[in-house]
Short mmCIF file of C-alpha atoms in Angstrom, two decimals:
data_model
loop_
_atom_site.label_atom_id
_atom_site.label_comp_id
_atom_site.label_asym_id
_atom_site.label_seq_id
_atom_site.Cartn_x
_atom_site.Cartn_y
_atom_site.Cartn_z
CA MET L 12 115.48 115.85 122.76
CA GLN L 13 114.82 115.82 119.11
CA ALA L 14 111.86 117.29 117.44
CA ASN L 15 111.89 114.61 114.96
CA SER L 16 111.86 111.56 117.60
CA PHE L 17 108.95 113.00 119.38
CA THR L 18 106.81 113.38 116.04
CA GLU L 19 107.94 109.92 115.22
CA PHE L 20 106.52 108.54 118.67
CA ALA L 21 103.63 110.53 118.33
CA ALA L 22 102.96 109.00 114.83
CA GLN L 23 103.30 105.59 116.21
CA LYS L 24 100.93 106.20 119.07
CA PHE L 25 98.21 107.01 116.54
CA SER L 26 98.74 104.28 114.09
CA THR L 27 95.60 102.63 114.81
CA VAL L 28 93.93 105.95 113.39
CA ARG L 29 92.07 105.37 109.72
CA LYS L 30 92.79 108.96 108.78
CA LEU L 31 95.19 111.31 110.52
CA LEU L 32 93.62 114.78 110.36
CA VAL L 33 96.07 116.86 112.44
CA LEU L 34 99.45 116.06 113.72
CA GLU L 35 100.64 119.34 115.31
CA GLU L 36 103.97 119.46 117.28
CA ILE L 37 103.40 122.37 119.43
CA SER L 38 106.86 122.45 121.15
CA ASP L 39 109.54 120.01 121.35
CA PHE L 40 107.73 117.72 123.78
CA PHE L 41 104.07 118.38 123.08
CA ALA L 42 101.79 117.47 120.32
CA VAL L 43 98.20 117.19 119.56
CA SER L 44 96.52 114.79 117.15
CA ILE L 45 93.21 114.53 115.56
CA GLY L 46 91.93 111.65 113.68
CA VAL L 47 89.18 109.44 112.53
CA VAL L 48 88.60 105.94 113.74
CA ARG L 49 86.02 103.44 112.53
CA ASN L 50 82.98 104.96 114.21
CA GLY L 51 84.00 108.40 115.23
CA LEU L 52 86.73 111.23 115.77
CA TYR L 53 89.16 111.46 118.63
CA ILE L 54 91.70 114.21 119.77
CA LYS L 55 94.68 113.06 121.55
CA LEU L 56 97.22 115.44 123.57
CA ALA L 57 100.44 114.24 124.43
CA VAL L 58 103.34 115.47 126.12
CA SER L 59 106.81 113.66 125.97
CA SER L 60 105.78 110.14 126.21
CA GLN L 61 102.88 110.26 128.28
CA VAL L 62 99.62 110.95 127.14
CA LEU L 63 97.71 113.74 128.68
CA CYS L 64 94.40 113.63 127.02
CA LEU L 65 92.29 111.13 125.20
CA ILE L 66 88.97 112.48 123.98
CA THR L 67 87.00 110.29 121.48
CA ILE L 68 83.67 111.45 119.75
CA MET L 69 81.55 108.35 118.78
CA TYR L 70 78.96 109.05 116.18
CA LYS L 71 76.30 106.62 114.43
CA LYS L 72 77.27 105.73 110.57
CA ASP L 73 73.85 105.51 109.45
CA ILE L 74 72.63 109.02 108.88
CA ARG L 75 69.92 108.46 106.35
CA ARG L 76 66.29 109.46 107.35
CA GLU L 77 63.63 108.19 105.75
#
């Protein structure tokens, strides 16, 4: 398995992310990605072609206090 092909696969899986903060390929078949979505932050771990874990942290956009 080529490392580049998995990196490209992982990038496609995260194509819905507005801003990709981290896409770290730990080995030839394992990667972790952290990105920002519309209303939150998510962390995704992928092994080969399977997603191992998806953690989404939602937050409120309006942080003003009056």
